[in-house]
Short mmCIF file of C-alpha atoms and ligand atoms in Angstrom, two decimals:
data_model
loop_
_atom_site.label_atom_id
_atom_site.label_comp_id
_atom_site.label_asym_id
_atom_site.label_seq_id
_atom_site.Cartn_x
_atom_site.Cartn_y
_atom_site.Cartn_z
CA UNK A 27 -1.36 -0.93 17.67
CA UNK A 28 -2.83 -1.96 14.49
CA UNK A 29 -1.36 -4.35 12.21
CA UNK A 30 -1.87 -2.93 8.70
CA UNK A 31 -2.04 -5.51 5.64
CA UNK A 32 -0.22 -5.04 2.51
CA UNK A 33 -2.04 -3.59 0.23
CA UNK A 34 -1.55 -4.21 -3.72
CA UNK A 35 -3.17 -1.77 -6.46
CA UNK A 36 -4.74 -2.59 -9.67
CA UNK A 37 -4.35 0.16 -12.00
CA UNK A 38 -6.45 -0.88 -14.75
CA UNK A 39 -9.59 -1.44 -12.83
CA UNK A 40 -8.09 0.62 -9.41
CA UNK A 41 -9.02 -2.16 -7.31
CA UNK A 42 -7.08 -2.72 -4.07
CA UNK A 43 -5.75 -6.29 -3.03
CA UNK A 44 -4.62 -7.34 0.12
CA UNK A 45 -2.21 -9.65 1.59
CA UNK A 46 -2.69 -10.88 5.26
CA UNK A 47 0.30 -12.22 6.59
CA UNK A 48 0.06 -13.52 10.22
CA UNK A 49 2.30 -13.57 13.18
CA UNK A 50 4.64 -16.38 12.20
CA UNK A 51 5.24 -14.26 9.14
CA UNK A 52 4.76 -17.29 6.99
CA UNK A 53 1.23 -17.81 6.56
CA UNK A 54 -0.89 -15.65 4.33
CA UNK A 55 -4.68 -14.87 2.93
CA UNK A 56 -5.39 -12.67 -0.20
CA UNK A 57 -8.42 -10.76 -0.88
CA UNK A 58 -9.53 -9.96 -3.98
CA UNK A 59 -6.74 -10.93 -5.92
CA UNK A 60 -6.91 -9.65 -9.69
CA UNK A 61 -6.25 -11.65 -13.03
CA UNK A 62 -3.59 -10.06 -15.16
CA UNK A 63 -2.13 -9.69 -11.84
CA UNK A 64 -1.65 -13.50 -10.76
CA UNK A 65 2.34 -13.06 -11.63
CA UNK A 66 3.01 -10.53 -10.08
CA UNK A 67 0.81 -11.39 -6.55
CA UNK A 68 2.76 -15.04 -6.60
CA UNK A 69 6.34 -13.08 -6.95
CA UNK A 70 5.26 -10.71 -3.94
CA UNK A 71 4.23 -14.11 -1.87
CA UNK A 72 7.23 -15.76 -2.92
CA UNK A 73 9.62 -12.69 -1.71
CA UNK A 74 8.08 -12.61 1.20
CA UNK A 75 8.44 -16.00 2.03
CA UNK A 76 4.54 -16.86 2.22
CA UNK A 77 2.25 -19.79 2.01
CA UNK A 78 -1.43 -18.94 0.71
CA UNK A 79 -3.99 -20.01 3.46
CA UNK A 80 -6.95 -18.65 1.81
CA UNK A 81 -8.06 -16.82 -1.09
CA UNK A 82 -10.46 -14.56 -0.35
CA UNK A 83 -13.22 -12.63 -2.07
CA UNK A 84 -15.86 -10.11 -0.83
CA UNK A 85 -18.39 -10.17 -4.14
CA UNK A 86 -18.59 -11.66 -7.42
CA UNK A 87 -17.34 -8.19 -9.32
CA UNK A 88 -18.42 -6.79 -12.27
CA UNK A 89 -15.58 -4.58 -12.89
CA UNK A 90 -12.31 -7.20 -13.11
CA UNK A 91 -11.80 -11.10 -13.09
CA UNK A 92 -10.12 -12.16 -9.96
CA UNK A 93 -7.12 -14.68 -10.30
CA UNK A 94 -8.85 -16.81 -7.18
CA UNK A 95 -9.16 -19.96 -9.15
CA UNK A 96 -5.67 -19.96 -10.56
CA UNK A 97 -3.94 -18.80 -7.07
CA UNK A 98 -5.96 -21.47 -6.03
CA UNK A 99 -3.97 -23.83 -7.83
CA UNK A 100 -0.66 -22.49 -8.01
CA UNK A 101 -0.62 -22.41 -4.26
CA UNK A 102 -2.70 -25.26 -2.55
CA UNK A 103 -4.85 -22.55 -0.95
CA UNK A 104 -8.44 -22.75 0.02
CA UNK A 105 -11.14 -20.42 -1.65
CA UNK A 106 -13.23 -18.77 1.03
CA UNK A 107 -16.20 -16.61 -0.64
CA UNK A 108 -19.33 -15.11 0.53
CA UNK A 109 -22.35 -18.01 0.30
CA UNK A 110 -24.58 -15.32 -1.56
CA UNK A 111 -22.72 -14.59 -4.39
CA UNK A 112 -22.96 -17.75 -6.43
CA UNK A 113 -19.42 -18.42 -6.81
CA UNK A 114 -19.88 -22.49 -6.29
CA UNK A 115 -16.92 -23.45 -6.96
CA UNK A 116 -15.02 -22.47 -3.66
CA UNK A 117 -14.61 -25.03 -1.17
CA UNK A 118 -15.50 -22.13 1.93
CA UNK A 119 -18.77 -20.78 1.78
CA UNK A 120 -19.23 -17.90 4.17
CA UNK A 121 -22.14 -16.53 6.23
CA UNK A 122 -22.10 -13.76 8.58
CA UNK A 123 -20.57 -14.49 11.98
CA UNK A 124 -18.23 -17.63 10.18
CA UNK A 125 -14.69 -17.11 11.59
CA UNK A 126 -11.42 -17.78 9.15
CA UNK A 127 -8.85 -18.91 10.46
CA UNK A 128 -4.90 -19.12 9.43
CA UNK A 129 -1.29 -19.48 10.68
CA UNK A 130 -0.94 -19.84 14.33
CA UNK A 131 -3.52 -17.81 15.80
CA UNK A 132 -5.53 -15.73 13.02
CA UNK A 133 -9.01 -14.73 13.03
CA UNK A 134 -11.12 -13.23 10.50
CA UNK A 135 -14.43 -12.62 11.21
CA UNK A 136 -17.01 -11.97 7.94
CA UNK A 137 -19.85 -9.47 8.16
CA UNK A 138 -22.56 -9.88 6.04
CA UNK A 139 -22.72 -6.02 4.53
CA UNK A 140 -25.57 -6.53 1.48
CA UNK A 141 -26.16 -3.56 -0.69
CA UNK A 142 -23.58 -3.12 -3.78
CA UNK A 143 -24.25 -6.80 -4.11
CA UNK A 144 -26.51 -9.24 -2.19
CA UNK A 145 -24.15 -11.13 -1.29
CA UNK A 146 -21.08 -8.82 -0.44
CA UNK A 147 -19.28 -9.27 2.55
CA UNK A 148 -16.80 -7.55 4.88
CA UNK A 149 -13.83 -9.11 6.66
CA UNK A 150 -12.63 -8.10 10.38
CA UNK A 151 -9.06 -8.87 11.30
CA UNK A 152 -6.59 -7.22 13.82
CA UNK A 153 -8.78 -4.31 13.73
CA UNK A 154 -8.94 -3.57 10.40
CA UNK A 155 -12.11 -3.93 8.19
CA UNK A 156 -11.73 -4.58 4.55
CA UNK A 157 -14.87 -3.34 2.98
CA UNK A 158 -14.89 -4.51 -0.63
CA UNK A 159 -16.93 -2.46 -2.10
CA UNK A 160 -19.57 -1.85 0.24
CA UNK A 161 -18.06 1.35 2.12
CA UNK A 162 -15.22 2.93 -0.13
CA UNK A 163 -13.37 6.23 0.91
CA UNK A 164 -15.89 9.37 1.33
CA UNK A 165 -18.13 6.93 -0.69
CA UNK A 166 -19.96 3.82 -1.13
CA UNK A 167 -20.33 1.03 -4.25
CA UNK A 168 -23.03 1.14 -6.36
CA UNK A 169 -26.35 -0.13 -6.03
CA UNK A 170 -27.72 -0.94 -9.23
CA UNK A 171 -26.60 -4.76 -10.64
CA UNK A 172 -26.24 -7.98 -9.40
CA UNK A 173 -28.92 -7.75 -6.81
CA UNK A 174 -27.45 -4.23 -5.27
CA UNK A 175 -30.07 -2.21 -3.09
CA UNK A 176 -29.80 1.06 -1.50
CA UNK A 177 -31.74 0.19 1.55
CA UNK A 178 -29.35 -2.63 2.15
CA UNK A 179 -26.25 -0.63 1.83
CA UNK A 180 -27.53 2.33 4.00
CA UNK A 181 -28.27 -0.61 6.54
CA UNK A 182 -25.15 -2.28 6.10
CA UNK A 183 -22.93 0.48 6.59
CA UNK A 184 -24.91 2.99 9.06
CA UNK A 185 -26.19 -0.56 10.82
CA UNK A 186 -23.22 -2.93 10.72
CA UNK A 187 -19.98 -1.04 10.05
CA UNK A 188 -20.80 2.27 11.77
CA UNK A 189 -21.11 0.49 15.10
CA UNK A 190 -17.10 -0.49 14.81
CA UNK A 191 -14.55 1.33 16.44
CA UNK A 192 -13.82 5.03 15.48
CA UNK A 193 -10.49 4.25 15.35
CA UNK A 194 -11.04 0.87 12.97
CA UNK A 195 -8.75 1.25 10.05
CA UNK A 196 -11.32 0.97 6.38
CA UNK A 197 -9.15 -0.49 3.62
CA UNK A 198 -11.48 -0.39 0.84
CA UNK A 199 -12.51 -2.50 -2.46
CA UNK A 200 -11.41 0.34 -4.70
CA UNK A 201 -10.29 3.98 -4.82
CA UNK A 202 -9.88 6.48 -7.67
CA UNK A 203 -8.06 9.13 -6.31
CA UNK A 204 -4.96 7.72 -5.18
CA UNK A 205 -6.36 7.22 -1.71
CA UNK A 206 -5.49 4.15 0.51
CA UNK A 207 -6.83 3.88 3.78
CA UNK A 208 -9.46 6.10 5.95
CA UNK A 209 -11.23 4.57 9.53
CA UNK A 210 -14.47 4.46 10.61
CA UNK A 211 -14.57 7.33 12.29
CA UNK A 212 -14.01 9.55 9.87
CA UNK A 213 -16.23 8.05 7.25
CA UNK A 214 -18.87 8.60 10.17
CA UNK A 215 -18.50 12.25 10.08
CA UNK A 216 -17.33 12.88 6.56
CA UNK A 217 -18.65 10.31 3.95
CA UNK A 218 -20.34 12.90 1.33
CA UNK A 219 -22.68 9.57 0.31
CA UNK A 220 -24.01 9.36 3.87
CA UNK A 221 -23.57 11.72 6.05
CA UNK A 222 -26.56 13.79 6.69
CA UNK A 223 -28.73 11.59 4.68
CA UNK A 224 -31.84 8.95 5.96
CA UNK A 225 -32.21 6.05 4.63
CA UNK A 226 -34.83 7.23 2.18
CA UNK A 227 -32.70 10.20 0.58
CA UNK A 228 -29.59 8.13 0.17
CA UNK A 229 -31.81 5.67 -1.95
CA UNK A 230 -33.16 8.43 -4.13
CA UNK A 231 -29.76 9.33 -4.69
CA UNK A 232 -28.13 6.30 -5.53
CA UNK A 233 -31.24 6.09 -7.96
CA UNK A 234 -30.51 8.93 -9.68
CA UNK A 235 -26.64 8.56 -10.43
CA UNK A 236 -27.28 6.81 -13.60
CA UNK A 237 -24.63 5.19 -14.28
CA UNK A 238 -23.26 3.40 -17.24
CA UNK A 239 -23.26 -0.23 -17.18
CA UNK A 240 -19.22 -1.53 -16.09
CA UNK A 241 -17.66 -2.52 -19.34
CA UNK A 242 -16.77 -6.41 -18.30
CA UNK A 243 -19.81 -6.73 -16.14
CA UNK A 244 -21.13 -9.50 -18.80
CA UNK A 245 -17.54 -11.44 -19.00
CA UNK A 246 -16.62 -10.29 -15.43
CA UNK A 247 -19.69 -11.68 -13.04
CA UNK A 248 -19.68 -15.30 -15.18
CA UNK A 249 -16.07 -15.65 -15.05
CA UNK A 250 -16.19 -14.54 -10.99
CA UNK A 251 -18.60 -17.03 -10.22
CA UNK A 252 -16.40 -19.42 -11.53
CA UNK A 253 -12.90 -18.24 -9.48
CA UNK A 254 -11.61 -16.63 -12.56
CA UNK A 255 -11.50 -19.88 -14.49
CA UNK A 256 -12.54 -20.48 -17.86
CA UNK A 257 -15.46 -23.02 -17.51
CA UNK A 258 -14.45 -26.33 -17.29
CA UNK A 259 -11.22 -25.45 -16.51
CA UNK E 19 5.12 -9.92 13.70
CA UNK E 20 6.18 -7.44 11.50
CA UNK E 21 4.20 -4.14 11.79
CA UNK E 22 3.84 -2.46 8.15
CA UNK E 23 3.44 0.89 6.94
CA UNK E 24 1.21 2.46 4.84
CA UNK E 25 2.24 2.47 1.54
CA UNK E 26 1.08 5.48 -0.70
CA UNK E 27 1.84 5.78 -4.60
CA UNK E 28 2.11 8.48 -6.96
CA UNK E 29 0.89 7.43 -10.44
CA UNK E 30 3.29 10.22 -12.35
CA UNK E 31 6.67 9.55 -10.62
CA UNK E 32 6.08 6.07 -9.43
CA UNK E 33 7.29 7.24 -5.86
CA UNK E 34 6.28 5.69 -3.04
CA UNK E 35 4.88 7.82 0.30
CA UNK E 36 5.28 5.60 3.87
CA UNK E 37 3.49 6.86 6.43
CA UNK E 38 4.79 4.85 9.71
CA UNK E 39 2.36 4.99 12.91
CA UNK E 40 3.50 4.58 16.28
CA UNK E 41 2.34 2.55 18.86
CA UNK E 42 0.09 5.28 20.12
CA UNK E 43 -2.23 5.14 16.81
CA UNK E 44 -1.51 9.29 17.41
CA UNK E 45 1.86 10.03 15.97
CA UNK E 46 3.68 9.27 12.92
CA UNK E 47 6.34 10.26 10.30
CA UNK E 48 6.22 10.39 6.57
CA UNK E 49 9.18 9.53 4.78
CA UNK E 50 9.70 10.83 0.88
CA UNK E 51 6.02 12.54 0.43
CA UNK E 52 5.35 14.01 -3.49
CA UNK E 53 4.37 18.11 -3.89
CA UNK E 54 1.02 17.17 -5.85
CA UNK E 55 -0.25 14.51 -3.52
CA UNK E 56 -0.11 17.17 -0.76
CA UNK E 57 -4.00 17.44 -0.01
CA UNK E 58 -4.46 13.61 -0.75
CA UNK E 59 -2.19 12.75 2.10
CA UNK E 60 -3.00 15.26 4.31
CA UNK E 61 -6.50 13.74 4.41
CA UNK E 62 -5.00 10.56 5.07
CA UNK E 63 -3.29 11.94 8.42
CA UNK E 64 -6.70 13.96 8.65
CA UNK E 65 -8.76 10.41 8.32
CA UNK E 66 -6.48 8.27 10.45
CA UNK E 67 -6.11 11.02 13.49
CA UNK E 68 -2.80 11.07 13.02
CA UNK E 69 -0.66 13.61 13.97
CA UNK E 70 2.75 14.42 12.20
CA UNK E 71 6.15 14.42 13.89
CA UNK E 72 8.61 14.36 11.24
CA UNK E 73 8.98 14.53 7.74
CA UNK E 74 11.95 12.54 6.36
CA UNK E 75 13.42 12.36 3.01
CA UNK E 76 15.65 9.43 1.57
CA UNK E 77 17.38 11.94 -0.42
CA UNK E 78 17.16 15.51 -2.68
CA UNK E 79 15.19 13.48 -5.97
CA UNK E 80 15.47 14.29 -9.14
CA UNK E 81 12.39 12.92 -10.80
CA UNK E 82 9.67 14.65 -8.13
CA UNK E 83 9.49 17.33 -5.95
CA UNK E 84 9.01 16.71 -2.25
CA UNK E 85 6.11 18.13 -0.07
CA UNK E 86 8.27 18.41 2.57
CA UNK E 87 8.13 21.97 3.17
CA UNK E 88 4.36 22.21 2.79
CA UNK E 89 3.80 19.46 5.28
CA UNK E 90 6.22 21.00 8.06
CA UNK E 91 4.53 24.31 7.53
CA UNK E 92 1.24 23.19 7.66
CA UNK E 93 1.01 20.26 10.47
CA UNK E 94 4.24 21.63 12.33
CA UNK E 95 6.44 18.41 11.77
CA UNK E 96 9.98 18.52 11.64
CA UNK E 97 12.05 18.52 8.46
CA UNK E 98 14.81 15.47 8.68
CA UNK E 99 16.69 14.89 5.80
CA UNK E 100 19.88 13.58 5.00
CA UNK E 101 23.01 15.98 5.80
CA UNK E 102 25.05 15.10 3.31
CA UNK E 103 22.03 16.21 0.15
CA UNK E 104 22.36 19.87 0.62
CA UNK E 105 18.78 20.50 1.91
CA UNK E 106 19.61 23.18 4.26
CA UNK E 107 16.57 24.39 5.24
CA UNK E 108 15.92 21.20 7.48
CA UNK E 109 16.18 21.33 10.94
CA UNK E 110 17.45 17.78 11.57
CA UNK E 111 20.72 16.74 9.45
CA UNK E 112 20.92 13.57 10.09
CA UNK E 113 24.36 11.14 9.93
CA UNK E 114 24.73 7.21 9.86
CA UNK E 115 24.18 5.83 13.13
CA UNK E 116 21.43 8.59 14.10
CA UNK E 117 18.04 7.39 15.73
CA UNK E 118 14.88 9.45 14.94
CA UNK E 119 12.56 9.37 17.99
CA UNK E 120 8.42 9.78 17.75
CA UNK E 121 5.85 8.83 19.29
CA UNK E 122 6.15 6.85 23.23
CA UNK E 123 8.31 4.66 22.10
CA UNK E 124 9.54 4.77 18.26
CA UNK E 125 13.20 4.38 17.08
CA UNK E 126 13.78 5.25 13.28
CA UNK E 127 17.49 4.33 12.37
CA UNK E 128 19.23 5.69 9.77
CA UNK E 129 21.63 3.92 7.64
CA UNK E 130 23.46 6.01 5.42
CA UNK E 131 23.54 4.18 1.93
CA UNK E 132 25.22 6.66 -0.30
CA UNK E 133 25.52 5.51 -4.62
CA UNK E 134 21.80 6.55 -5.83
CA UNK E 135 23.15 10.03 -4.32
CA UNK E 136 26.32 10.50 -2.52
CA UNK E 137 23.60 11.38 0.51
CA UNK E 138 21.18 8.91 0.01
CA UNK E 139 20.18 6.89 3.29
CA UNK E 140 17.62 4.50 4.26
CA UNK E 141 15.62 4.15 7.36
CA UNK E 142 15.13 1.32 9.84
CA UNK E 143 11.88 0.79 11.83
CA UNK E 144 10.42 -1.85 13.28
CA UNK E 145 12.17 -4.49 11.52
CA UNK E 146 11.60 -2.82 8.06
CA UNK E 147 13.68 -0.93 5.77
CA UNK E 148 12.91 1.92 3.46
CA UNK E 149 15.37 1.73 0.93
CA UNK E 150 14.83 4.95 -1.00
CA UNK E 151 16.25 4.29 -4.65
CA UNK E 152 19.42 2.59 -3.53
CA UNK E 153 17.85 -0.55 -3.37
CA UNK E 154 14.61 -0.85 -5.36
CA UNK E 155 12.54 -4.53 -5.67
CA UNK E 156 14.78 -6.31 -8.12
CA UNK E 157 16.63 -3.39 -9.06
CA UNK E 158 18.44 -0.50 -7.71
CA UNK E 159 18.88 3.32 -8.11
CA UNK E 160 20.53 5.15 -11.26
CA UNK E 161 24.09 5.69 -10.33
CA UNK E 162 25.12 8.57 -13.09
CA UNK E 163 23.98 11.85 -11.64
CA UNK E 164 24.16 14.24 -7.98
CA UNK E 165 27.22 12.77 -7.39
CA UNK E 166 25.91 9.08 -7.76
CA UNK E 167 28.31 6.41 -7.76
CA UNK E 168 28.21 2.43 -8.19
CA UNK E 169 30.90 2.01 -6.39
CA UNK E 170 29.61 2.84 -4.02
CA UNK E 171 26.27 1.97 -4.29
CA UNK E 172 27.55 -1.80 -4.86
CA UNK E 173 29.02 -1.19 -0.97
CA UNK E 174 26.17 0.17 0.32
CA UNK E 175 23.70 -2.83 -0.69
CA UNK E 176 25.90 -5.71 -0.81
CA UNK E 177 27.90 -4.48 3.07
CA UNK E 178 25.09 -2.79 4.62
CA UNK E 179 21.58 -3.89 3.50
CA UNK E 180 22.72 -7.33 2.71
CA UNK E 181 23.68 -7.73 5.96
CA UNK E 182 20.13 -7.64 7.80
CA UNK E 183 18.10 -10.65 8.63
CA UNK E 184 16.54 -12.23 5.30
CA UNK E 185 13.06 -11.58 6.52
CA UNK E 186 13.30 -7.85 6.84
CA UNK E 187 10.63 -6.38 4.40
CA UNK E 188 12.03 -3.82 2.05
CA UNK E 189 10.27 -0.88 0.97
CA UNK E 190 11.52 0.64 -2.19
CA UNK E 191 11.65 4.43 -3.28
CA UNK E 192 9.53 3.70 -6.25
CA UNK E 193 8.49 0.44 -8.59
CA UNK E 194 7.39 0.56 -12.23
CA UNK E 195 5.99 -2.89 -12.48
CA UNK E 196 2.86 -2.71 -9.77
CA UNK E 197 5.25 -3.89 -7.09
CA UNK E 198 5.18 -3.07 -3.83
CA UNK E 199 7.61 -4.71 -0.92
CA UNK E 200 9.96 -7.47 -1.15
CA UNK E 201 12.40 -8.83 1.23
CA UNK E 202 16.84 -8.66 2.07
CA UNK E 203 16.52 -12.80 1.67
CA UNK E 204 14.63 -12.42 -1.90
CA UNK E 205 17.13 -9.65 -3.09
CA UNK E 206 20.08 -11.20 -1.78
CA UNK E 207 19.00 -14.13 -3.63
CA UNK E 208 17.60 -13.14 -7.03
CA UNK E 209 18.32 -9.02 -7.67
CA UNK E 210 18.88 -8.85 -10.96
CA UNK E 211 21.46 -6.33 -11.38
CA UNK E 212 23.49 -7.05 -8.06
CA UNK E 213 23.26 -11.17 -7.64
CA UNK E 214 26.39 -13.31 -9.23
CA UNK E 215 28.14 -9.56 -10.13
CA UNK E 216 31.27 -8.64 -8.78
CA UNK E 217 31.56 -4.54 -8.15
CA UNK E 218 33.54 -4.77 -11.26
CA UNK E 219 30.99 -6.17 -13.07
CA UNK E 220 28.58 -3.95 -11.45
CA UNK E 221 30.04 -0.95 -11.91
CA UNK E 222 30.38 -1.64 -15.54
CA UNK E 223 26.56 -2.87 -16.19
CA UNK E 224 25.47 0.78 -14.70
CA UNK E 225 27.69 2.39 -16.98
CA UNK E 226 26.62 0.94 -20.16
CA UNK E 227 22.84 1.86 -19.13
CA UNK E 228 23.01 4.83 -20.69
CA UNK E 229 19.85 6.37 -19.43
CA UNK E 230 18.55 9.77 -20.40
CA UNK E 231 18.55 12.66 -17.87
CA UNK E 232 15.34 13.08 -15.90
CA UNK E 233 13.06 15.77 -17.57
CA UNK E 234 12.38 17.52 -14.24
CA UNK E 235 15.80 17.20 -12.77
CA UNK E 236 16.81 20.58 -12.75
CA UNK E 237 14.16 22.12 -11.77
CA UNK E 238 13.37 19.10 -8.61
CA UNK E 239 16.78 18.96 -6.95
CA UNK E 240 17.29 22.97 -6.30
CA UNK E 241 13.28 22.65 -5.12
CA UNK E 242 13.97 19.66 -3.19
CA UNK E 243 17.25 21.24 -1.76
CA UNK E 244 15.00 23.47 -0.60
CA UNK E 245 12.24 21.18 1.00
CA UNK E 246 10.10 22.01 -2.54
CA UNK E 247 9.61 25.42 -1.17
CA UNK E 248 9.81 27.81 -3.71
CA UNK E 249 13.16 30.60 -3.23
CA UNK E 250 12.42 32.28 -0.20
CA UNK E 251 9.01 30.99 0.57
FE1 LIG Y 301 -17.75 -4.51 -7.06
FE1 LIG Y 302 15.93 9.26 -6.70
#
């Protein structure tokens, strides 16, 4: 049986966050915690009894600041971030392969999945996959900033994630339509971004979505390189 | 290890949808689903494989209308609600005490925690507790309507849910603030409307809320009494 996460929602930016908690129901990790949200994620570890492990992050995003750097210090935790992404001030630097681990006997594996960024990452654990932005629900990130490439993301996901279990619950990096959870099998069959498509017509039409530059990307990527501190901070 | 639930969320009402999967990774129930989100979450049963054995309710709402009836016509689950909320067209009336069986090896007790409602009840599995709206994170259920009562209410939290272990994760009925689970230990501890009141005091803090009446009430509890089927459908 799976063992689902919690899973948090922002609703300003719609970006999911997830809470770990391990089998002594005591230790925790975080992914892609959110700013304004920092209160709020500390009261939900503090009802629940748990002690941050790790933060974690899958990207440096353009679309919110994450509250990494302050969890960091609120809660002795360690910051655990993908090595591509330029976010130097984390103690973990993560390359595909590199195994997390937390409480008594917690894995999480990282998959290098390149494509909405460079660096982006995936995280295995209990047989879930938490997909940042890289694979979201009938859809994919995009591929146009911060060193994003269709090729890579049609490799990533059709290469990398397709080859998991059917059954593999996807908790992705974001979702607009009040959707929380799909698996790999069914974004196999169903994903309207890639299903049916080579590699070659999913680029041409991830080139043609033109789409607006994100709002915050300018404030958003600097501060997220930084662990959501102001600099010097 | 605790397993969770998913957790769904309706923007509008601020309800949340549980979907609780059994051992198998085949079968599961959904407790307290919302008429609009109807497609959304049958994709979600569609994407995870799942397939649907019972549909419960925590009570007849007045601030929604329930699915219920769309989701036992269309998957062929079983309507279990409540007995004493005057949803009649449910097959499964279900009294304090009762167990709700699915899947190889699932046990759903219910707890009948009557004050939100004089029917309301909350469910047990797995070492979790869906409270409905008697017991919400931090706060609790409106007492002043469908025979609501904070008498009784004040019984029902502080003599039955007060009384499992501290670590049990509770699952509200809906939260306003972005929160999403907390635990018996935290409320016990910190609620603020029940901690360091007597029933007196209680009782008397509900009745000076003053609140106004729901804008869909009367048309969602005679649609909810009837599963959100519309008369005769
Ligand atoms: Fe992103
Ligand atoms: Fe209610």
């Amino acid at each position: 049986m799976n063992v689902n996460p919690i899973q948090l929602f922002d609703s300003e930016s719609s970006t999911f966050t997830y809470i770990l908690v391990a089998d002594d129901e005591t230790s925790a990790v975080i992914i892609d915690p959110v700013d304004h949200n920092c209160e709020r994620d500390l009261a939900h570890l503090e009802r629940l009894g748990l002690k941050l492990a790790f933060v974690l992050e899958t990207h440096a995003h353009a679309d919110h600041v994450t509250s990494a750097g302050k969890l960091r210090e609120v809660t002795g935790a360690r910051a655990a971030v993908p090595s591509g992404c330029g976010i130097t001030p984390a103690e973990v630097q993560l390359s595909d392969g590199d195994i997390i681990r937390f409480g008594p006997d917690e894995r999480i594996e990282v998959l290098h999945t390149p494509g909405h960024t460079a660096g982006s990452v995936s995280y295995l654990w209990r047989g879930n996959v938490f997909t940042g932005d890289t694979l979201l629900i009938d859809g994919c990130g995009r591929t146009d900033f911060q060193s994003g490439s269709a090729h890579a993301l049609y490799e990533s996901v059709t290469g990398k994630l397709f080859t998991l279990a059917d059954a593999t619950p996807v908790w992705p990096g974001h979702d607009y339509k009040g959707q929380s959870v799909s698996t790999i099998g069914w974004e196999k069959r169903h994903n309207a971004r890639l299903v049916n498509r080579s590699e070659e017509d999913f680029c041409e039409l991830m080139a043609a979505l033109d789409l607006p530059k994100p709002t915050l990307i300018d404030i958003a990527v600097p501060a997220n390189k930084n662990l959501g501190l102001a600099d010097g901070a």
